[in-house]
XYZ file of C-alpha atoms in Angstrom:
564
model
C 138.232 -87.928 -71.907
C 135.485 -85.456 -72.661
C 136.787 -82.076 -73.713
C 134.728 -79.088 -72.459
C 134.419 -76.324 -74.972
C 132.386 -73.157 -74.949
C 129.984 -72.222 -77.754
C 132.487 -69.951 -79.556
C 135.175 -72.605 -79.597
C 132.697 -75.234 -80.803
C 131.542 -73.041 -83.641
C 135.150 -72.468 -84.680
C 136.110 -76.119 -84.424
C 132.964 -77.581 -86.021
C 132.530 -75.100 -88.840
C 136.210 -74.959 -89.700
C 136.493 -78.764 -89.546
C 133.476 -79.091 -91.860
C 134.832 -76.355 -94.158
C 138.254 -78.138 -94.225
C 136.641 -81.479 -95.066
C 134.477 -79.915 -97.806
C 137.556 -78.001 -99.134
C 139.669 -81.178 -99.124
C 136.974 -83.106 -100.953
C 136.435 -80.276 -103.428
C 140.179 -79.920 -103.936
C 140.546 -83.636 -104.387
C 137.724 -83.686 -106.882
C 139.057 -80.656 -108.724
C 142.558 -82.175 -108.742
C 141.299 -85.399 -110.194
C 139.197 -83.530 -112.771
C 142.163 -81.308 -113.681
C 144.408 -84.329 -113.955
C 141.903 -86.092 -116.153
C 141.363 -82.963 -118.280
C 145.103 -82.451 -118.563
C 145.662 -86.043 -119.601
C 142.745 -85.904 -122.016
C 144.033 -82.685 -123.518
C 147.551 -84.051 -123.714
C 146.264 -87.224 -125.315
C 144.227 -85.231 -127.852
C 147.152 -82.942 -128.496
C 149.711 -85.738 -128.945
C 147.199 -87.625 -131.112
C 146.797 -84.507 -133.239
C 150.528 -84.052 -133.671
C 151.076 -87.718 -134.323
C 148.371 -87.829 -137.032
C 149.568 -84.548 -138.519
C 153.117 -85.757 -138.986
C 151.988 -89.228 -139.930
C 150.000 -87.676 -142.780
C 153.084 -85.756 -143.817
C 155.175 -88.935 -143.970
C 152.362 -90.745 -145.690
C 152.081 -87.992 -148.333
C 155.842 -88.075 -148.873
C 155.951 -91.842 -149.322
C 152.729 -91.837 -151.372
C 154.465 -89.764 -153.986
C 157.138 -92.407 -154.258
C 154.452 -95.121 -154.436
C 152.679 -93.174 -157.198
C 155.834 -93.150 -159.236
C 156.187 -96.849 -158.699
C 152.644 -97.264 -159.970
C 153.421 -95.180 -163.062
C 156.431 -97.337 -163.734
C 154.331 -100.496 -163.380
C 151.715 -99.208 -165.766
C 154.204 -98.619 -168.602
C 154.096 -102.253 -169.615
C 150.361 -102.130 -169.954
C 150.521 -98.973 -172.022
C 153.138 -100.413 -174.402
C 152.303 -104.040 -174.140
C 151.884 -104.457 -177.921
C 155.457 -103.284 -178.615
C 158.227 -105.785 -179.212
C 160.186 -106.703 -176.029
C 163.304 -104.849 -177.202
C 161.364 -101.614 -177.611
C 159.507 -102.178 -174.349
C 162.813 -102.717 -172.561
C 164.219 -99.526 -173.989
C 161.205 -97.573 -172.846
C 161.430 -98.992 -169.337
C 165.151 -98.223 -169.119
C 164.561 -94.669 -170.171
C 161.810 -94.257 -167.563
C 163.745 -95.561 -164.589
C 166.684 -93.416 -165.657
C 164.420 -90.341 -165.829
C 162.974 -91.037 -162.374
C 166.354 -91.330 -160.596
C 167.621 -88.256 -162.349
C 164.698 -86.152 -161.322
C 164.493 -87.414 -157.725
C 167.709 -87.010 -155.759
C 166.245 -88.864 -152.805
C 165.957 -92.062 -154.885
C 168.967 -94.297 -154.336
C 167.875 -96.582 -157.196
C 165.029 -97.295 -159.594
C 164.558 -100.709 -160.934
C 162.357 -102.915 -162.984
C 162.198 -106.757 -162.767
C 160.714 -108.641 -165.726
C 159.853 -112.305 -165.710
C 161.795 -114.011 -168.535
C 158.746 -116.034 -169.479
C 156.927 -112.779 -170.203
C 159.522 -111.424 -172.657
C 161.105 -114.563 -174.089
C 158.519 -116.958 -175.526
C 161.178 -119.688 -175.740
C 161.775 -119.478 -171.945
C 159.815 -122.359 -170.428
C 161.159 -122.373 -166.832
C 158.832 -121.079 -164.041
C 161.644 -118.937 -162.695
C 164.194 -116.493 -164.023
C 163.985 -112.772 -164.336
C 165.651 -109.763 -165.919
C 166.597 -106.944 -163.474
C 167.291 -103.533 -164.819
C 168.604 -101.029 -162.223
C 169.717 -97.396 -162.160
C 171.527 -96.530 -158.953
C 173.635 -93.860 -157.420
C 177.263 -94.840 -156.715
C 180.294 -92.716 -156.003
C 178.461 -89.567 -157.079
C 177.271 -90.959 -160.369
C 174.143 -92.611 -161.735
C 175.001 -96.020 -163.015
C 173.043 -98.726 -164.838
C 173.114 -102.413 -164.367
C 171.203 -105.143 -166.226
C 171.321 -108.752 -165.074
C 169.575 -112.086 -165.563
C 169.072 -113.890 -162.274
C 167.256 -116.743 -160.600
C 167.590 -118.921 -163.688
C 168.736 -122.046 -161.921
C 167.049 -123.865 -159.024
C 168.313 -123.238 -155.518
C 168.056 -119.430 -155.511
C 166.709 -117.648 -152.406
C 163.213 -116.319 -152.697
C 162.722 -112.939 -151.096
C 160.256 -110.111 -151.073
C 160.192 -110.005 -154.873
C 158.380 -113.318 -155.115
C 155.979 -112.369 -152.273
C 154.998 -109.251 -154.288
C 154.810 -111.215 -157.483
C 152.530 -113.908 -156.037
C 150.324 -111.596 -153.949
C 150.067 -108.945 -156.676
C 150.187 -106.107 -154.052
C 151.804 -102.763 -153.450
C 154.540 -103.297 -150.876
C 156.767 -101.277 -148.600
C 159.715 -103.383 -147.515
C 161.095 -103.415 -143.977
C 164.095 -101.073 -143.558
C 167.504 -102.596 -144.242
C 171.108 -101.472 -144.435
C 172.792 -101.279 -147.802
C 175.095 -99.122 -149.866
C 175.945 -98.724 -153.567
C 179.075 -96.772 -152.800
C 182.415 -98.566 -152.683
C 184.072 -98.532 -149.310
C 181.314 -96.564 -147.570
C 179.159 -97.636 -144.596
C 175.817 -99.049 -145.306
C 172.888 -96.695 -144.887
C 169.349 -97.409 -143.700
C 166.909 -97.573 -146.626
C 163.657 -99.102 -147.715
C 162.069 -100.095 -151.006
C 158.587 -99.489 -152.389
C 157.493 -101.969 -155.011
C 154.476 -102.965 -157.042
C 153.606 -106.058 -159.068
C 153.287 -105.508 -162.807
C 150.142 -107.292 -163.919
C 149.069 -108.196 -167.459
C 145.833 -110.020 -168.007
C 145.629 -110.942 -164.314
C 149.130 -112.482 -164.482
C 152.131 -111.003 -162.747
C 154.888 -110.442 -165.229
C 157.264 -108.423 -163.084
C 157.888 -105.947 -160.230
C 158.788 -102.278 -160.392
C 160.228 -100.358 -157.484
C 162.330 -97.679 -155.870
C 165.065 -97.778 -153.234
C 164.742 -94.866 -150.797
C 167.191 -93.437 -148.303
C 165.461 -92.882 -144.918
C 167.696 -90.012 -143.719
C 165.159 -87.449 -144.898
C 162.712 -88.711 -142.205
C 165.508 -88.465 -139.576
C 165.996 -84.815 -140.622
C 162.204 -84.273 -140.237
C 162.145 -85.892 -136.776
C 164.947 -83.629 -135.574
C 162.819 -80.560 -136.346
C 159.663 -81.717 -134.520
C 159.553 -80.054 -131.069
C 156.130 -78.361 -130.837
C 156.010 -78.926 -127.056
C 158.870 -78.486 -124.597
C 160.616 -81.812 -124.000
C 158.683 -83.597 -126.741
C 160.199 -85.853 -129.369
C 159.050 -87.918 -132.348
C 159.964 -91.160 -134.021
C 159.013 -93.299 -136.998
C 158.629 -97.061 -136.736
C 158.483 -99.514 -139.605
C 156.065 -102.406 -139.893
C 158.546 -104.825 -138.297
C 159.103 -102.528 -135.232
C 162.366 -101.121 -136.494
C 163.067 -97.472 -135.740
C 163.294 -95.621 -139.057
C 163.836 -92.209 -137.440
C 164.248 -91.142 -133.858
C 165.290 -88.121 -131.788
C 168.173 -90.229 -130.485
C 170.152 -91.318 -133.539
C 171.492 -94.293 -131.663
C 168.047 -95.785 -131.920
C 168.113 -95.862 -135.724
C 167.833 -99.371 -137.056
C 167.138 -100.720 -133.580
C 163.932 -102.653 -132.874
C 161.145 -101.650 -130.603
C 161.252 -105.070 -128.931
C 164.670 -104.334 -127.505
C 163.468 -101.354 -125.430
C 159.769 -101.594 -124.621
C 158.603 -104.076 -121.974
C 155.165 -104.202 -123.637
C 156.610 -104.201 -127.100
C 154.646 -107.243 -128.333
C 151.352 -105.459 -127.630
C 152.589 -102.178 -129.133
C 154.070 -103.930 -132.222
C 150.794 -105.820 -132.748
C 148.840 -102.602 -132.818
C 151.358 -100.982 -135.184
C 151.187 -103.950 -137.562
C 147.360 -103.780 -137.426
C 147.472 -100.128 -138.357
C 145.897 -98.970 -135.055
C 145.843 -95.489 -133.656
C 146.594 -95.681 -129.927
C 148.253 -94.020 -126.911
C 150.161 -95.258 -123.938
C 152.275 -94.091 -121.011
C 155.844 -95.344 -121.143
C 159.337 -94.541 -120.143
C 161.083 -92.222 -122.567
C 164.690 -92.221 -123.797
C 165.717 -90.143 -120.799
C 163.966 -92.482 -118.290
C 161.132 -90.012 -117.571
C 157.453 -90.771 -117.924
C 156.053 -89.844 -121.331
C 152.638 -89.899 -122.875
C 153.089 -91.375 -126.389
C 150.614 -91.360 -129.251
C 150.941 -93.652 -132.252
C 149.357 -92.823 -135.620
C 149.402 -95.344 -138.524
C 151.202 -94.392 -141.764
C 149.550 -96.208 -144.698
C 151.666 -96.148 -147.841
C 149.528 -96.731 -150.847
C 147.801 -100.065 -150.569
C 150.710 -101.729 -148.867
C 149.674 -104.285 -146.175
C 152.691 -103.179 -144.088
C 151.718 -99.877 -142.429
C 154.289 -97.945 -140.449
C 153.575 -95.862 -137.354
C 154.513 -92.296 -136.393
C 155.066 -91.735 -132.671
C 154.901 -88.510 -130.772
C 155.974 -88.343 -127.066
C 155.269 -85.587 -124.511
C 156.700 -85.586 -120.991
C 153.996 -86.150 -118.395
C 155.525 -83.553 -116.075
C 155.189 -80.964 -118.840
C 151.603 -82.072 -119.446
C 150.785 -81.760 -115.772
C 152.760 -78.539 -115.191
C 149.739 -76.304 -115.780
C 147.488 -78.586 -113.714
C 150.003 -78.527 -110.861
C 150.225 -74.753 -111.024
C 146.463 -74.521 -110.956
C 146.331 -76.923 -108.041
C 148.897 -74.815 -106.084
C 146.826 -71.703 -106.765
C 143.708 -73.472 -105.639
C 145.380 -74.584 -102.406
C 146.632 -71.019 -101.820
C 143.176 -69.558 -102.468
C 141.634 -72.275 -100.278
C 143.961 -71.443 -97.378
C 143.135 -67.737 -97.703
C 139.481 -68.661 -97.841
C 139.746 -70.790 -94.713
C 141.465 -67.905 -92.855
C 138.713 -65.533 -93.937
C 136.074 -68.060 -92.851
C 137.863 -68.419 -89.464
C 137.782 -64.612 -88.979
C 134.142 -64.349 -90.010
C 133.179 -67.263 -87.792
C 135.046 -65.743 -84.820
C 133.224 -62.404 -85.232
C 129.853 -64.121 -85.680
C 130.503 -66.465 -82.767
C 131.105 -63.492 -80.522
C 127.804 -61.918 -81.553
C 126.033 -65.201 -80.984
C 127.841 -66.526 -77.914
C 127.700 -63.241 -75.934
C 123.929 -63.040 -75.669
C 123.726 -66.833 -75.260
C 126.211 -66.680 -72.380
C 124.203 -63.815 -70.830
C 121.017 -65.846 -71.277
C 122.683 -68.898 -69.773
C 123.597 -66.929 -66.623
C 120.038 -65.754 -66.258
C 118.760 -69.305 -66.618
C 121.135 -70.322 -63.856
C 119.486 -67.701 -61.596
C 116.080 -68.977 -62.616
C 117.193 -72.563 -61.864
C 118.112 -71.342 -58.377
C 114.615 -69.809 -57.938
C 115.714 -66.192 -58.497
C 112.997 -64.655 -60.670
C 113.663 -60.965 -59.993
C 112.316 -58.609 -62.710
C 115.809 -56.974 -62.958
C 117.065 -60.148 -64.661
C 115.115 -59.301 -67.848
C 117.216 -58.956 -71.023
C 117.495 -55.926 -73.226
C 116.431 -57.366 -76.591
C 117.712 -55.410 -79.623
C 117.537 -57.992 -82.449
C 114.649 -59.742 -84.125
C 116.403 -62.953 -85.065
C 116.563 -66.261 -83.163
C 118.793 -64.671 -80.514
C 116.187 -61.936 -80.030
C 113.455 -64.596 -79.855
C 115.436 -66.419 -77.215
C 115.770 -63.236 -75.205
C 112.052 -62.533 -75.477
C 111.320 -66.039 -74.415
C 113.489 -65.625 -71.292
C 111.766 -62.314 -70.492
C 108.409 -64.008 -70.983
C 109.535 -66.815 -68.697
C 110.547 -64.361 -65.958
C 107.281 -62.415 -66.356
C 105.328 -65.656 -66.271
C 107.092 -66.982 -63.268
C 106.471 -63.749 -61.370
C 102.778 -63.827 -62.217
C 102.657 -67.474 -61.268
C 104.435 -66.771 -57.956
C 101.992 -63.870 -57.225
C 99.032 -66.136 -57.991
C 100.423 -68.794 -55.681
C 100.875 -66.259 -52.920
C 97.255 -65.054 -53.262
C 96.014 -68.635 -53.161
C 98.146 -69.127 -50.029
C 96.343 -66.157 -48.446
C 93.002 -67.835 -49.230
C 92.102 -65.592 -52.148
C 90.657 -68.244 -54.384
C 89.004 -65.692 -56.698
C 92.335 -64.248 -57.872
C 92.417 -64.049 -61.732
C 95.237 -65.824 -63.562
C 95.992 -65.960 -67.309
C 97.888 -68.989 -68.657
C 101.020 -68.345 -70.592
C 99.747 -70.842 -73.198
C 97.739 -74.034 -73.474
C 100.961 -75.860 -72.559
C 101.545 -73.930 -69.346
C 101.991 -76.918 -67.046
C 102.776 -74.877 -63.886
C 99.928 -72.479 -64.475
C 97.511 -75.340 -65.157
C 98.663 -77.045 -61.994
C 97.969 -73.905 -59.923
C 94.569 -73.495 -61.503
C 93.865 -77.163 -60.716
C 95.028 -76.582 -57.175
C 92.745 -73.515 -56.839
C 89.878 -75.534 -58.232
C 90.581 -78.306 -55.698
C 90.728 -75.762 -52.862
C 87.423 -74.222 -53.999
C 85.837 -77.662 -54.085
C 87.256 -78.447 -50.648
C 85.931 -75.172 -49.333
C 82.475 -75.776 -50.805
C 82.434 -79.281 -49.401
C 83.466 -77.931 -45.991
C 80.575 -75.451 -46.112
C 78.221 -78.215 -47.139
C 79.423 -80.378 -44.282
C 78.918 -77.493 -41.830
C 75.398 -76.883 -43.202
C 74.602 -80.632 -42.978
C 75.890 -80.621 -39.430
C 73.755 -77.589 -38.653
C 70.739 -79.267 -40.209
C 71.455 -82.470 -38.322
C 71.829 -80.588 -35.027
C 68.736 -78.539 -35.802
C 66.731 -81.707 -36.502
C 68.081 -83.492 -33.487
C 67.459 -80.630 -31.181
C 63.969 -80.164 -32.671
C 63.062 -83.789 -32.161
C 64.244 -83.610 -28.578
C 62.326 -80.366 -27.972
C 59.029 -81.512 -29.498
C 59.397 -84.874 -27.744
C 59.511 -83.005 -24.488
C 56.435 -80.965 -25.503
C 54.564 -84.126 -26.381
C 55.245 -85.530 -22.959
C 54.190 -82.411 -21.109
C 50.960 -81.391 -22.891
C 48.565 -84.254 -23.549
C 45.475 -83.253 -21.473
C 43.938 -80.413 -23.512
C 43.988 -81.062 -27.278
C 43.701 -77.409 -28.248
C 46.315 -76.274 -25.765
C 48.490 -79.142 -26.894
C 48.011 -78.145 -30.552
C 48.811 -74.529 -29.667
C 52.091 -75.470 -27.919
C 53.050 -77.611 -30.859
C 52.379 -74.971 -33.581
C 53.760 -72.029 -31.597
C 57.017 -73.815 -30.938
C 57.140 -75.156 -34.500
C 56.661 -71.637 -35.963
C 59.391 -70.301 -33.710
C 61.773 -73.215 -34.304
C 61.613 -73.052 -38.078
C 61.573 -69.248 -38.027
C 58.213 -69.018 -39.866
C 55.756 -66.120 -39.761
C 52.662 -68.097 -38.962
C 51.210 -71.620 -38.850
C 48.268 -73.655 -37.839
C 47.115 -77.227 -37.033
C 44.015 -78.652 -38.685
C 42.227 -81.929 -37.912
C 39.398 -83.743 -39.581
C 36.137 -83.402 -37.582
C 34.114 -86.462 -38.255
C 31.838 -86.389 -35.202
C 28.969 -86.140 -37.634
C 29.548 -88.854 -40.222
C 27.366 -86.999 -42.627
C 29.276 -83.747 -42.213
C 32.969 -84.286 -42.253
C 35.156 -81.151 -42.453
C 38.538 -79.829 -41.550
C 38.697 -77.906 -38.281
C 41.370 -75.474 -37.150
C 42.639 -76.446 -33.659
C 45.368 -73.836 -33.151
C 46.962 -70.977 -35.096
C 50.048 -68.911 -34.259
C 51.560 -65.854 -35.894
C 54.160 -63.314 -34.913
C 54.577 -64.759 -31.459
C 50.914 -64.503 -30.568
C 47.794 -66.632 -30.743
C 45.620 -65.778 -33.741
C 42.083 -66.676 -34.560
C 40.652 -67.288 -37.955
C 38.010 -69.316 -39.685
C 37.927 -72.802 -38.024
C 35.854 -74.790 -40.592
C 37.153 -75.835 -43.989
C 35.301 -78.269 -46.156
C 37.345 -81.275 -47.396
C 38.490 -80.654 -50.886
C 37.991 -76.902 -50.655
C 41.036 -74.679 -50.870
C 44.603 -75.778 -50.385
C 43.947 -77.155 -46.881
C 40.905 -79.114 -47.980
C 42.716 -80.451 -51.053
C 45.757 -81.492 -49.019
C 43.491 -83.488 -46.674
C 41.663 -85.016 -49.573
C 44.787 -85.902 -51.654
C 46.923 -86.648 -48.631
C 49.918 -85.073 -50.337
C 52.271 -82.318 -49.236
C 51.788 -78.946 -50.855
C 54.675 -76.534 -51.150
C 54.234 -73.240 -52.922
C 56.685 -70.368 -53.461
C 54.472 -68.194 -55.595
C 51.124 -67.421 -53.991
C 48.261 -65.381 -55.489
C 48.054 -61.848 -53.976
C 44.527 -62.442 -52.657
C 45.137 -65.893 -51.285
C 46.518 -65.016 -47.864
C 48.176 -62.121 -46.223
C 50.498 -61.691 -43.285
C 49.408 -58.927 -40.949
C 51.842 -57.328 -38.570
C 52.548 -54.070 -36.954
C 54.392 -53.159 -40.090
C 51.407 -53.795 -42.351
C 50.252 -56.561 -44.661
C 52.277 -58.612 -47.159
C 51.946 -61.828 -49.255
C 54.058 -64.676 -47.882
C 56.982 -65.961 -49.980
C 56.252 -69.636 -49.356
C 53.469 -71.942 -48.108
C 53.956 -75.462 -46.801
C 50.956 -77.766 -46.055
C 51.768 -81.252 -44.726
C 49.091 -83.959 -44.157
C 49.466 -85.684 -40.715
C 48.870 -89.368 -40.960
C 48.412 -91.867 -38.130
């Protein structure tokens, strides 16, 4: 069903619809851009926080690794001392380290027996010297282990063989009697002499200090942090129940995340948080010395917090857009009234014109110089033109074919049609006049032939009288002033000349010179050449017409040779 709408309604509907579509597209684009910018900013911010705290953890653990390096370098510094003195120095050093660093649970030094006892020939066996905290005291323990086959090889032998700095995976252990095990880790380093590993030095570290750090990290509302070891085990977490748990137990994409952690990658992902909400989480690697087992520091920010500002901006944009649409609607309504009112008036006038009413009173009062004003001027021009055209048509109808008419333009079809009609009427009138003239000539010729035929039948006895009747009637019939008939007199073959038989002028018989030599004058030349002579310009002295009014030179002279 076709809906009929006036111009004002169409302007409101079309322009508002177009504005709404443009606004929706713009709002959608802005929303997407804001969403992307918010996510990018959140990603950058979480990455920054993750890297910042990862560097803090790295710096903290690097201090511990540096102490381990110093402990490992002692044997190289004092390698020329006897084993007993070397052992005493090492014991003093590990004691000093644990006394000066309350966060150390133990300091230890493992020495291969083959490196201190020349008589020891077995490929295994080691001396382990350990200072550790137990029941509020620092205690020392020295033991010889792994001397018989069948012992379990652990991280010690990996470090010894690979000759690397190493951070062990977190584990639960306690040196205190009757107390629960605590989560700790160990940093260790192979002691190398002449490219040969002769032992391993290391520290046991309690990880509670990192849990204390994590609890203080809340730079963004709703955010939380965590620290994950190389094996995916949570070292520190906002939720203490997560401590010691493994990433694989909670993350559906844990294998992918764990792989990136173990490869020391910096990355971000969107995952469910500990409260079930969506979080944007950034992971930053924590490299501890030259250990091949990097940890990872994670920082999580709620997506709804990230997007809060974007959503607020979007709401403001929608509100401003609605206000803008209302203002546009009001402006369009006012403009549509200004446009539709003269258009409606013009439409009514055009309806009158369509009905043939071209009264001058229909002209518009044009006040503007814009397109509406041009439209009004065009309507007025049309009314004026139609009135002129109608007046021209009336004059043509009256038979006034000379009436002047100016075309509205080169494209004035109606005006051109009327001019063509006038032209056709003029041609028809001229053709009618020509036909009447032809008819008159035809009647004149027919009547003349009949008349002179009758004269020829009645006057054949006397040649002169016959000639007179012929010339007198001919002069009268053609409405000439005078005329004459000449014949060739050849009675004397030696003296041939032209002789005047009869002459008539002004309704009376005239007498003039009767003899004209052949070839002399116009008469003589006509006879000689046997060609008609017709002249409209005669010399003043050639011949004159004498009447009661005086003398004058004739306007035309016609001499026709008569042939038998």
